[in-house]
Coordinates of C-alpha atoms and ligand atoms in Angstrom, one line a residue:
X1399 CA 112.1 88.2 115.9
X1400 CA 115.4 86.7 117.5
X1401 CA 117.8 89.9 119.1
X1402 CA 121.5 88.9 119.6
X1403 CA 123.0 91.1 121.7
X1404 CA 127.1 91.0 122.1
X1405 CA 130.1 93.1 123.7
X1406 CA 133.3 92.8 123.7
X1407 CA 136.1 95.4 124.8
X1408 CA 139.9 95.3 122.7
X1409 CA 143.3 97.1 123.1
X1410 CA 142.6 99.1 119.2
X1411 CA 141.6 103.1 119.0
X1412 CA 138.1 103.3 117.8
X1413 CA 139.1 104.5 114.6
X1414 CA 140.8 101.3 113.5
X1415 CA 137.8 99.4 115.2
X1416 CA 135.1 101.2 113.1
X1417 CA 137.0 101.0 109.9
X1418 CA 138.2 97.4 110.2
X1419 CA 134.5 96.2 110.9
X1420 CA 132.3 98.7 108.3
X1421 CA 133.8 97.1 105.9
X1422 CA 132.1 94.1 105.6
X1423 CA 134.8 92.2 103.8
X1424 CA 136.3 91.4 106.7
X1425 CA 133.0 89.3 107.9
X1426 CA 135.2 86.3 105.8
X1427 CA 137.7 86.7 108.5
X1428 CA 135.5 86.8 111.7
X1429 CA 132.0 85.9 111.2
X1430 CA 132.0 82.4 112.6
X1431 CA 129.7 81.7 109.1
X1432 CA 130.8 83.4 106.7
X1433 CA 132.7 81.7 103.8
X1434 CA 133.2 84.8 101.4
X1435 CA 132.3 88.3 101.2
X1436 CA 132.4 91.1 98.6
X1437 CA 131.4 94.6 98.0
X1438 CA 129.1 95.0 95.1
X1439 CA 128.9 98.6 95.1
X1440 CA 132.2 101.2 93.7
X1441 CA 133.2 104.1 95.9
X1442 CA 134.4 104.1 99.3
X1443 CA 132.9 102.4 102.1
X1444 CA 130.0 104.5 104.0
X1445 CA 126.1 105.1 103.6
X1446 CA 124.7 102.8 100.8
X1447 CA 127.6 100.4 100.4
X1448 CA 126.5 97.1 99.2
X1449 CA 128.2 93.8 100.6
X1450 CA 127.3 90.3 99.2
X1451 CA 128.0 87.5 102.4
X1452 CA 128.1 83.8 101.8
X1453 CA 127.6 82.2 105.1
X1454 CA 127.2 78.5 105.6
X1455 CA 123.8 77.7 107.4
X1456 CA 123.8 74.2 108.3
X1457 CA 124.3 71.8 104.9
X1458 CA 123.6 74.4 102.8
X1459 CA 125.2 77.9 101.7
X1460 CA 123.1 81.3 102.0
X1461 CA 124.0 84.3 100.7
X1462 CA 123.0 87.4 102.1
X1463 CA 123.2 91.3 100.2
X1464 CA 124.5 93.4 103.0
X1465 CA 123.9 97.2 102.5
X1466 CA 125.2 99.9 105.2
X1467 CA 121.6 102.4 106.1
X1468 CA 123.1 104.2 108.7
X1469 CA 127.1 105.4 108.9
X1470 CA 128.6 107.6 111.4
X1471 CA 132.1 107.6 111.5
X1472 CA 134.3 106.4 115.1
X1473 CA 130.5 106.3 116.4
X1474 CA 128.1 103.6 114.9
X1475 CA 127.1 101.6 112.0
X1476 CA 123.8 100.1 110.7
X1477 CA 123.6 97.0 108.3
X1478 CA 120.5 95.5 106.8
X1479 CA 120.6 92.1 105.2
X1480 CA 118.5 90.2 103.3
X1481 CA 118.5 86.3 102.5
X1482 CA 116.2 84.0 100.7
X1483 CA 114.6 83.1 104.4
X1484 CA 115.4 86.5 106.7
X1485 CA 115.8 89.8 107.2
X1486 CA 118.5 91.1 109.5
X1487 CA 119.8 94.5 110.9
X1488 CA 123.1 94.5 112.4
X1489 CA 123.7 97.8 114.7
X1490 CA 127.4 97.9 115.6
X1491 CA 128.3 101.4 118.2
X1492 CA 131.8 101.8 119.0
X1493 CA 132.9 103.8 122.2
X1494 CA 135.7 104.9 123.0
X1495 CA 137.9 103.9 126.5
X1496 CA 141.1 105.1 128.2
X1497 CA 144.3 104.4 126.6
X1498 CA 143.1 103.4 123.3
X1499 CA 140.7 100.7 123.7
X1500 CA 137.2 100.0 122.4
X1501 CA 134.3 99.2 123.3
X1502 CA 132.1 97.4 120.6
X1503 CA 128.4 96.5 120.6
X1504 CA 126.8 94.5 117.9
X1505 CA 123.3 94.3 118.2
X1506 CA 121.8 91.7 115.4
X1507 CA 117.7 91.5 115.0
X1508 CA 117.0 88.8 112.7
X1509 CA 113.1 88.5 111.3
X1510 CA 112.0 85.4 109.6
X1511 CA 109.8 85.1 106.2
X1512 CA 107.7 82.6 105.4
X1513 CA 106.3 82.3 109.0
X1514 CA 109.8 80.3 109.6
X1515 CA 110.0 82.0 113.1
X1516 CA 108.8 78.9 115.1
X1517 CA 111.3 76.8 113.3
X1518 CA 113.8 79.7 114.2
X1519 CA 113.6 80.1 117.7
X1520 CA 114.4 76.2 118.3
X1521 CA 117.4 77.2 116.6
X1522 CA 118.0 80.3 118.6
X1523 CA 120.3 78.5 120.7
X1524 CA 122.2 77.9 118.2
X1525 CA 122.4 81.4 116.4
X1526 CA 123.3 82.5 120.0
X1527 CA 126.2 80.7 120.1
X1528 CA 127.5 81.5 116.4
X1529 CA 126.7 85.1 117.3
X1530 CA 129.3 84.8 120.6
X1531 CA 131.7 82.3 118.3
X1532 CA 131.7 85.8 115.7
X1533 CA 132.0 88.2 118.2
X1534 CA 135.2 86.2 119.6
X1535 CA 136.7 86.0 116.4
X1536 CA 136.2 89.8 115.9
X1537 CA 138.4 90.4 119.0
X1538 CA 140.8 87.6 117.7
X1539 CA 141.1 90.3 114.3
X1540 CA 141.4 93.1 116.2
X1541 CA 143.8 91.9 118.9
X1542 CA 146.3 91.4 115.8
X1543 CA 148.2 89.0 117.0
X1544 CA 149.2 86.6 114.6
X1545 CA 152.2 84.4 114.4
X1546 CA 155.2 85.1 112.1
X1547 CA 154.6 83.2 108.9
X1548 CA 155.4 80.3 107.6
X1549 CA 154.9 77.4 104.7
X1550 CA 152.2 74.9 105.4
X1551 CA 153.7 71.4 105.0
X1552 CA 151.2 71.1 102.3
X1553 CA 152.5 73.9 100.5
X1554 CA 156.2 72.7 100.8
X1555 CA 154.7 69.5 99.2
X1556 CA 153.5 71.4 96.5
X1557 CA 156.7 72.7 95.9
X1558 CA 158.6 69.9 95.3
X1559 CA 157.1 69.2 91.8
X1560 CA 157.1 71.7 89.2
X1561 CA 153.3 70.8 88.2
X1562 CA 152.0 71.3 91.7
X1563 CA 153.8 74.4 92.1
X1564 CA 152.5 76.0 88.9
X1565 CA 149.5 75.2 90.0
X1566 CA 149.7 76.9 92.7
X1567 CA 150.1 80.2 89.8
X1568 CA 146.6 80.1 89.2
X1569 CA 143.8 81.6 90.5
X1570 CA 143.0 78.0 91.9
X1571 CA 146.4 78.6 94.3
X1572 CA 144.8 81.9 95.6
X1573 CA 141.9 80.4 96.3
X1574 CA 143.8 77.9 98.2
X1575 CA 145.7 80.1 100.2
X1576 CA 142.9 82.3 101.1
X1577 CA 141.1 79.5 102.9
X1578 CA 144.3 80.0 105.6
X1579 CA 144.7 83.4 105.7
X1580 CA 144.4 84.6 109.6
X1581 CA 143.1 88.4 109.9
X1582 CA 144.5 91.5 108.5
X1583 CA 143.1 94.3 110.5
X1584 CA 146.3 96.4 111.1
X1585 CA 145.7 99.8 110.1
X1586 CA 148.0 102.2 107.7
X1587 CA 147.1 105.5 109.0
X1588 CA 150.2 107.6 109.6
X1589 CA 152.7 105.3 107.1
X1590 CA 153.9 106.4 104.2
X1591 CA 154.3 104.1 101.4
X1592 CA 156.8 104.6 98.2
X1593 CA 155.2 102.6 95.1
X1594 CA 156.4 102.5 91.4
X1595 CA 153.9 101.7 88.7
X1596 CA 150.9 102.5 90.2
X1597 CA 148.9 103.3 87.4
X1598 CA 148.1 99.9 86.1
X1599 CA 147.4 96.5 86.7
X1600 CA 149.0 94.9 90.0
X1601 CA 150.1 98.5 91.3
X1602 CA 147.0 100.1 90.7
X1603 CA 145.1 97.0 92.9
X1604 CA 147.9 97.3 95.4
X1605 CA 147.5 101.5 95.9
X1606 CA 143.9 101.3 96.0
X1607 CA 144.0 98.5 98.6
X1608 CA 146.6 100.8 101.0
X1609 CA 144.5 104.2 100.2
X1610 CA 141.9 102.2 101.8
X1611 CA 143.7 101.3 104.2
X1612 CA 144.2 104.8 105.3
X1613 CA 148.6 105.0 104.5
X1614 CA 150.1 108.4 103.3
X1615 CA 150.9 107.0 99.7
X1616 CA 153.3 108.3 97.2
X1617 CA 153.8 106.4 93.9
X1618 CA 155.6 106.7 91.0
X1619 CA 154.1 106.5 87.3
X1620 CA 156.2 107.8 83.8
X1621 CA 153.4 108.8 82.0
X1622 CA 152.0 112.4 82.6
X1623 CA 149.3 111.8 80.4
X1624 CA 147.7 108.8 82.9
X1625 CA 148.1 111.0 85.9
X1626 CA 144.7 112.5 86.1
X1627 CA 142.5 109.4 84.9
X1628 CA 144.5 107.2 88.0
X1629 CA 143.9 110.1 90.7
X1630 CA 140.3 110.2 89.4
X1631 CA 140.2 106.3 89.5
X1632 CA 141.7 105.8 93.1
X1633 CA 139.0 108.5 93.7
X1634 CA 136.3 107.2 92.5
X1635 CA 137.3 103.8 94.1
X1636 CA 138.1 105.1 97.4
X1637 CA 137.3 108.5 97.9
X1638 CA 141.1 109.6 98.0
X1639 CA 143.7 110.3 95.6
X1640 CA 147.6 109.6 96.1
X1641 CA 149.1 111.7 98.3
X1642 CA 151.9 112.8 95.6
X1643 CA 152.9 111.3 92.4
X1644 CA 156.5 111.2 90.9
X1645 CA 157.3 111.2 87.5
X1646 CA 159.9 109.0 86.3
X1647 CA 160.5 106.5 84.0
X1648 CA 162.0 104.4 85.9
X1649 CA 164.1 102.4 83.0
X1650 CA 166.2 105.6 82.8
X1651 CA 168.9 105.5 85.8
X1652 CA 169.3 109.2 85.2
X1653 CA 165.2 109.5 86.6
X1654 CA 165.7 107.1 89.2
X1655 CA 168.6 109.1 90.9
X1656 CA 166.9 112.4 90.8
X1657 CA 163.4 110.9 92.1
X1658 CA 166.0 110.1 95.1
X1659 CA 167.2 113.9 95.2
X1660 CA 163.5 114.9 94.9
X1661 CA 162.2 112.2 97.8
X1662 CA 165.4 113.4 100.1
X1663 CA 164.6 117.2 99.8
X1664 CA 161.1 116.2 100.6
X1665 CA 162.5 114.2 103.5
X1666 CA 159.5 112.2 104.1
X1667 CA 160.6 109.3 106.2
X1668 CA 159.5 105.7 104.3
X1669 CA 157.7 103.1 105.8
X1670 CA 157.3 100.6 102.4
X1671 CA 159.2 100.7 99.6
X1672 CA 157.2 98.5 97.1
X1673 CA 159.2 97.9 94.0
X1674 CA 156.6 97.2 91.8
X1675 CA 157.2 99.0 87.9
X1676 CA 158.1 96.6 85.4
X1677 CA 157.4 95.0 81.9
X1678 CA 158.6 92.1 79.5
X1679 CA 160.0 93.3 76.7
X1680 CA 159.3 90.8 73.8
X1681 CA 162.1 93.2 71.2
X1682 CA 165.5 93.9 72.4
X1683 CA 166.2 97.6 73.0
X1684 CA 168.8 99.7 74.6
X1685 CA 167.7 102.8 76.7
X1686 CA 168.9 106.4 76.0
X1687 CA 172.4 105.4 78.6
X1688 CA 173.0 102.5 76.4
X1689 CA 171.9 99.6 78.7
X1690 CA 169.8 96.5 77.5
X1691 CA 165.9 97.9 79.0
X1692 CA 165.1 94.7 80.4
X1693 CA 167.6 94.8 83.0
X1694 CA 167.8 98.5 83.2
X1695 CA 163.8 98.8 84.5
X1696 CA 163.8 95.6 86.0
X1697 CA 166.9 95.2 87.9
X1698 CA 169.1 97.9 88.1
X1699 CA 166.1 100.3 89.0
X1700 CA 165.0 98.7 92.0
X1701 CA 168.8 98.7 93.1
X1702 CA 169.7 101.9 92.6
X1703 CA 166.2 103.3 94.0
X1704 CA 166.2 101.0 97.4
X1705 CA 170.0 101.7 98.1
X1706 CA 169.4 105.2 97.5
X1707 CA 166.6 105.3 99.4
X1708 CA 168.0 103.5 102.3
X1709 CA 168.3 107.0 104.7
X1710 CA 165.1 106.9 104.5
X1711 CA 163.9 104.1 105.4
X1712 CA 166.3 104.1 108.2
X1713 CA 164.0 106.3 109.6
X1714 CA 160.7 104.8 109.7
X1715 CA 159.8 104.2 112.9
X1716 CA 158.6 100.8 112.9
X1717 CA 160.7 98.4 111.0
X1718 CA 160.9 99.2 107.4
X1719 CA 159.7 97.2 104.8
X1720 CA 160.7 97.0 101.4
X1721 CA 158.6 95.0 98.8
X1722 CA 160.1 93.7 95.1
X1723 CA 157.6 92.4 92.6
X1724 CA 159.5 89.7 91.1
X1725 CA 157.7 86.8 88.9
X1726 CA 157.7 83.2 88.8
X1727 CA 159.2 82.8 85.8
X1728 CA 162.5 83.8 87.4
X1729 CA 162.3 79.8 88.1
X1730 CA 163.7 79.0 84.9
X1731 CA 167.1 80.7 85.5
X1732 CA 170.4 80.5 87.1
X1733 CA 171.9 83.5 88.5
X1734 CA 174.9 84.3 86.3
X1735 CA 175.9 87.8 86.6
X1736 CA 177.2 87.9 82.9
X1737 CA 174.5 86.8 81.0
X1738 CA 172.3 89.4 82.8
X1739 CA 172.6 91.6 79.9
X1740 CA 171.2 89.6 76.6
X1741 CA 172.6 90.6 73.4
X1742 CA 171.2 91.8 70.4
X1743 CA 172.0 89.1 68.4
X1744 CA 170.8 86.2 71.1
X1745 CA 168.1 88.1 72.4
X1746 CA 165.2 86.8 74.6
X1747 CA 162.6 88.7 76.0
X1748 CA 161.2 86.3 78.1
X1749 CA 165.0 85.0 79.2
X1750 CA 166.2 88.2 80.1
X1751 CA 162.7 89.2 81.8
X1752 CA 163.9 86.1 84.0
X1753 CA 166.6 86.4 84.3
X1754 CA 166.6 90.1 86.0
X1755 CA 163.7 88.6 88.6
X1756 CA 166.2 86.2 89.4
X1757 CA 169.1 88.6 90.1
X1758 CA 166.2 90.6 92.1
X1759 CA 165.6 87.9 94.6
X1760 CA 168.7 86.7 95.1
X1761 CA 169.2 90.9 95.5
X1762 CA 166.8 90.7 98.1
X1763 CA 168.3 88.2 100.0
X1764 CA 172.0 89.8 100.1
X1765 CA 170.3 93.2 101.4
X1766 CA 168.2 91.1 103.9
X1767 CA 171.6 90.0 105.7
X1768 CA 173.5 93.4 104.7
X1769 CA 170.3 95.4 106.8
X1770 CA 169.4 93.3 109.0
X1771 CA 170.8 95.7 111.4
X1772 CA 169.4 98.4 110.3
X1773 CA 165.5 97.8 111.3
X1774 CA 164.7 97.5 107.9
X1775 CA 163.2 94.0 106.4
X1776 CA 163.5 92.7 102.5
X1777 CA 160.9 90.4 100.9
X1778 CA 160.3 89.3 97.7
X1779 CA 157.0 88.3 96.4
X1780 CA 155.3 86.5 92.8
X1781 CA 151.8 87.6 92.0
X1782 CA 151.7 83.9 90.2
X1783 CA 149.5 84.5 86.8
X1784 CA 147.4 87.6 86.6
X1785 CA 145.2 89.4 84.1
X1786 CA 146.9 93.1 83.9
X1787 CA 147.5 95.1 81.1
X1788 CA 151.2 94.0 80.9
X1789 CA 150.2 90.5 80.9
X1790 CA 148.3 91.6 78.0
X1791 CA 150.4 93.8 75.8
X1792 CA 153.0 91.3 76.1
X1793 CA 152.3 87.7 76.0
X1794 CA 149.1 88.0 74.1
X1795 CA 149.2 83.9 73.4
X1796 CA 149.9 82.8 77.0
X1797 CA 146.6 84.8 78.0
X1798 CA 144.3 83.1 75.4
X1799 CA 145.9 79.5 76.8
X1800 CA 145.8 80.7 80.8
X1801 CA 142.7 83.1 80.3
X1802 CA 140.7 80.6 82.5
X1803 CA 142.8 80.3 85.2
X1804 CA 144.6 83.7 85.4
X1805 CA 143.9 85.8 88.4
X1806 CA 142.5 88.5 89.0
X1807 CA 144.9 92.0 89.7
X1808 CA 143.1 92.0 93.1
X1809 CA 144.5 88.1 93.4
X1810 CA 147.3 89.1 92.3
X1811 CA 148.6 92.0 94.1
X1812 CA 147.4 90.7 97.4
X1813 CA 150.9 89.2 98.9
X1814 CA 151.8 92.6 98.0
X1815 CA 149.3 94.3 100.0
X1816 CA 149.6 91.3 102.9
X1817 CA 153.7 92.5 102.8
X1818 CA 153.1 96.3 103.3
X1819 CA 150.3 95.9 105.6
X1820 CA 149.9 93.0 107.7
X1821 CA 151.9 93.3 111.6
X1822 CA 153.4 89.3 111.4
X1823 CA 154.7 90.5 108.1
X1824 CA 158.2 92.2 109.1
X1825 CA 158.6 88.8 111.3
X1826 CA 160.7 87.3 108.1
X1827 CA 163.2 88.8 106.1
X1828 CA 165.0 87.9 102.9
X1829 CA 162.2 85.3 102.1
X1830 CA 160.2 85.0 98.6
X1831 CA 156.1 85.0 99.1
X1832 CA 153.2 83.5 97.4
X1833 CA 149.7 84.0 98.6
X1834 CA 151.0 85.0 101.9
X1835 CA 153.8 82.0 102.8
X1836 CA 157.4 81.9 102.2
X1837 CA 157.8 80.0 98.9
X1838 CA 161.4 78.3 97.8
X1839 CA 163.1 80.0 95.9
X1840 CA 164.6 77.3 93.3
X1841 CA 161.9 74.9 91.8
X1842 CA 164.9 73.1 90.4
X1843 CA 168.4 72.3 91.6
X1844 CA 169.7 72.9 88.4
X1845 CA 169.4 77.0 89.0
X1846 CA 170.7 77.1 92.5
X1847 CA 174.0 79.5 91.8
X1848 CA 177.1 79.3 93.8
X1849 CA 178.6 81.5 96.6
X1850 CA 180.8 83.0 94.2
X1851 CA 178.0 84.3 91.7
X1852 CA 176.0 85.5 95.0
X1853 CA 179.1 87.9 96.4
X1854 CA 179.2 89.2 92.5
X1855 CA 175.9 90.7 92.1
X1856 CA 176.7 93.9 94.1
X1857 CA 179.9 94.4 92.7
X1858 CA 178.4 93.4 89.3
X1859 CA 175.3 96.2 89.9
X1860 CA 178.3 98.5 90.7
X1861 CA 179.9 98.1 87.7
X1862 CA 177.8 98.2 85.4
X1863 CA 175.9 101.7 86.8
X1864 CA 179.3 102.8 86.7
X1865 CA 180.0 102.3 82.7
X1866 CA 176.9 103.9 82.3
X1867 CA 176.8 107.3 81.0
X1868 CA 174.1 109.3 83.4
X1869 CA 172.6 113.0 82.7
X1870 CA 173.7 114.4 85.6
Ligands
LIG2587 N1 150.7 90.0 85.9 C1 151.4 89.0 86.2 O1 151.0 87.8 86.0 C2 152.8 89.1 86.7 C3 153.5 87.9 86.9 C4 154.8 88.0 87.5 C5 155.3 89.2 87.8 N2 154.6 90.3 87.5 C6 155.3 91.6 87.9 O2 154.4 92.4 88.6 C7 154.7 93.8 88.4 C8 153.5 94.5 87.9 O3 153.1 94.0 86.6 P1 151.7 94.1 86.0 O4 151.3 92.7 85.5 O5 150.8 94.8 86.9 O6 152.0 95.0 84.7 P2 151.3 96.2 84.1 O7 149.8 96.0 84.1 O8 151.9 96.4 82.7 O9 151.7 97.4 85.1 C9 153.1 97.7 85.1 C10 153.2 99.1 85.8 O10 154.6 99.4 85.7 C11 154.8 100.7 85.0 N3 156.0 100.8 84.2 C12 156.4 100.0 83.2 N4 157.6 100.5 82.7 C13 157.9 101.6 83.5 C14 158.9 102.5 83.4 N5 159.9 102.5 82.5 N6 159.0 103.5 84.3 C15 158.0 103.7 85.2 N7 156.9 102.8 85.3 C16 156.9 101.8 84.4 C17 153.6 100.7 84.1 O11 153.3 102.1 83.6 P3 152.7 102.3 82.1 O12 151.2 102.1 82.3 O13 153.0 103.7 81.9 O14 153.3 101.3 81.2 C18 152.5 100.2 85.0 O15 152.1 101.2 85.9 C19 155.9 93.8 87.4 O16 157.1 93.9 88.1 C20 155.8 92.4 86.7 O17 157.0 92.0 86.3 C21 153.4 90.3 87.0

């Protein structure tokens, strides 16, 4: 038997120590061998959960099914692995310190099959130093320090032609990006987070993600009739449900303006505001106050929620974030305040989807500068090309071509998550994300707009909320 025996002290309350480290996803992002990590079992994380670890061991890979025998919560944590050539048990105990530090002690007893233990201890050296080199890196995660972010050179490369960048779309791009990623072990306890469309596809990966990461979360669904299958999902995936749920449907600017009244009289400071509800509408349609649905849900939505929402974020306590889902294929168009409402006659539902993602970055942008005083930070992100329900439902032929290569909603909604959650993430404002960089914005020079289109979106927003008639 080989015992590795390391401790290491770091400036985190033992809470966000034990929940950062039980979950052994995170090996992927300390663990000086790990390469990816999973958890095979549903539910939330504690006694019986099952990890799969693929470390690298030498030329080869090994992969190693993790499951947790012992689980005491703030206190300790037992692990027992098996691989193809040993047997280990990882004991991790977590004590408290003054002024919210930790202690942590990882104790790792490895036992070789095969009578392999002579050919093991000449390599004990070496598993001694890899245990120190993970142990290092776990205080890197927990110290949470990272740098504000920014594009790789690669990844401007990529963006400079189109085929590279849609590329980058696929699940081949996340993969990419992941091999970058630095640590995410900030914790949400205590923040509340405002997200719309929760109960399917990108949304529903993004609020099970931030239960787990222990935020206060509030989202927004229209359907009353989904409400008891998400709670029990989010349950049953997590072991918590939404804190509250809203009803609205959130193409009707009548429902968006008395969620605000509701959210107000509440009072509940927000910490993220994740604009995420939205849809491609292949038919044209008008909603019941007479606007074309595409750019009622997907545009003037978002607006009229975040500005009216704005007191509140005022009063989050770190900087506030707020998050808007917009897509890729927002490439493709120009910003041109009049053709943001299609016509009957010329309609496109893929066009006008575009064209309302485009208006909501270059949205996010204008609000970046306009609250930049205000301790409150705007990004956009893309999900690129993933698998959800919408995706589905609405461009039924574009799935069979992409089915391949299409993320998954876990690939997909992960910039979100990074956005809400991560600390470097309020270091930028007014940028657009993909896989965790700032991406450009215009893939082409042809749909850069002018100045003048810019400083007519509000006053265009304005206008056109205005002409609309509104249940009071
Ligand atoms: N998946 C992709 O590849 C992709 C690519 C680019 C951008 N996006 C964007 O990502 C976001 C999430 O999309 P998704 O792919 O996850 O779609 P999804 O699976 O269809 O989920 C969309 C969510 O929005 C809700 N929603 C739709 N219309 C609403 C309304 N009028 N009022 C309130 N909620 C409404 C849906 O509720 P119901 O279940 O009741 O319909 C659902 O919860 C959207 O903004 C989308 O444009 C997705």
């Amino acid at each position: 038997m080989i015992t590795l025996t390391e401790v290491i002290e770091v400036e985190r309350p033992v809470e966000a120590c034990f929940r950062y480290v039980s979950d052994f996803r995170t090996t992927v992002e300390w663990d000086a061998t790990a390469v990816a990590a999973q958890k095979l079992s549903p539910g939330p994380v504690g006694k019986g959960s099952h990890f799969s670890v693929v470390c690298k061991a030498g030329p080869t890979e090994l992969t190693l099914d993790y499951c947790i025998t012992e689980f005491t919560p703030w206190q300790s944590v037992v692990l027992e692995g098996t691989s193809r050539f040993f047997h280990v048990k990882d004991v991790i105990t977590f004590d408290p310190l003054s002024q919210g530090r930790t202690r942590i002690t990882y104790v790792a007893e490895f036992r070789f099959r095969y009578g392999l233990d002579l050919l093991a201890r000449n390599t004990e050296a070496g598993m001694q130093k890899m245990g120190r080199a993970s142990l290092r890196g776990l205080a890197r995660a927990l110290a949470d320090g990272n740098p504000a972010p920014s594009a790789s050179a690669d990844t401007e490369q990529k963006d400079r032609k189109l085929a590279t960048a849609l590329a980058c779309f696929t699940r081949y791009g996340h993969r990419r990006g992941r091999r970058k990623w630095l640590p995410m072990s900030s914790d949400m306890a205590g923040k509340h987070v405002l997200l719309t469309g929760a109960n399917a596809g990108l949304g529903f990966a993004t609020a099970v993600s931030l239960l787990e990461a222990g935020a206060t979360l509030t989202v927004v669904i229209r359907d009353p009739a989904k409400l008891d299958t998400m709670q029990q999902a989010f349950e049953a995936e997590t072991g918590r449900r939404a804190d509250r749920v809203e009803l609205a449907d959130l193409s009707l600017l009548g429902d968006v303006n008395k969620l605000c009244q509701k959210l107000h009289q509440q009072g509940a400071p927000i910490d993220v505001l994740i604009n995420n509800a939205g849809a491609l509408f292949n038919d044209y349609a008008t909603t019941s106050e007479g606007l074309e649905r595409s750019v009622s849900l997907l545009l003037l939505s978002p607006w009229r929620l975040t500005e009216q929402l704005l007191p509140l974020l005022r009063r989050s306590t770190s900087p506030a974030r707020v998050i808007n889902v917009v897509s890729g294929g927002m490439y493709t168009q120009k910003l041109r305040c009049d053709e943001l409402i299609m016509p009957d006659n010329n309609y496109d539902g893929t066009v006008a989807y575009a064209r309302a993602k485009r208006a909501l970055t270059v949205l996010t942008e204008l609000w970046a500068q306009q609250w930049a005083e205000d301790n409150i930070v705007m990004n956009s992100m893309h999900p690129g090309w993933a698998d959800t329900p919408g995706v589905q439902n609405a461009l039924p032929g574009f799935r069979r071509v992409t089915k391949k290569v299409l993320r998954t909603p876990d690939e997909g909604a992960d910039t979100v998550i990074w956005l809400a959650r991560a600390t470097e993430a309020d270091k930028l404002t007014g940028k657009l994300f993909l896989d965790r960089e700032p991406r450009t914005t215009h893939l082409r020079t042809r749909t850069r707009e002018d100045e003048g289109e810019r400083a007519r979106l509000l006053k265009w927003l304005n206008e056109t909320y205005n002409a609309l008639e509104i249940e009071a």
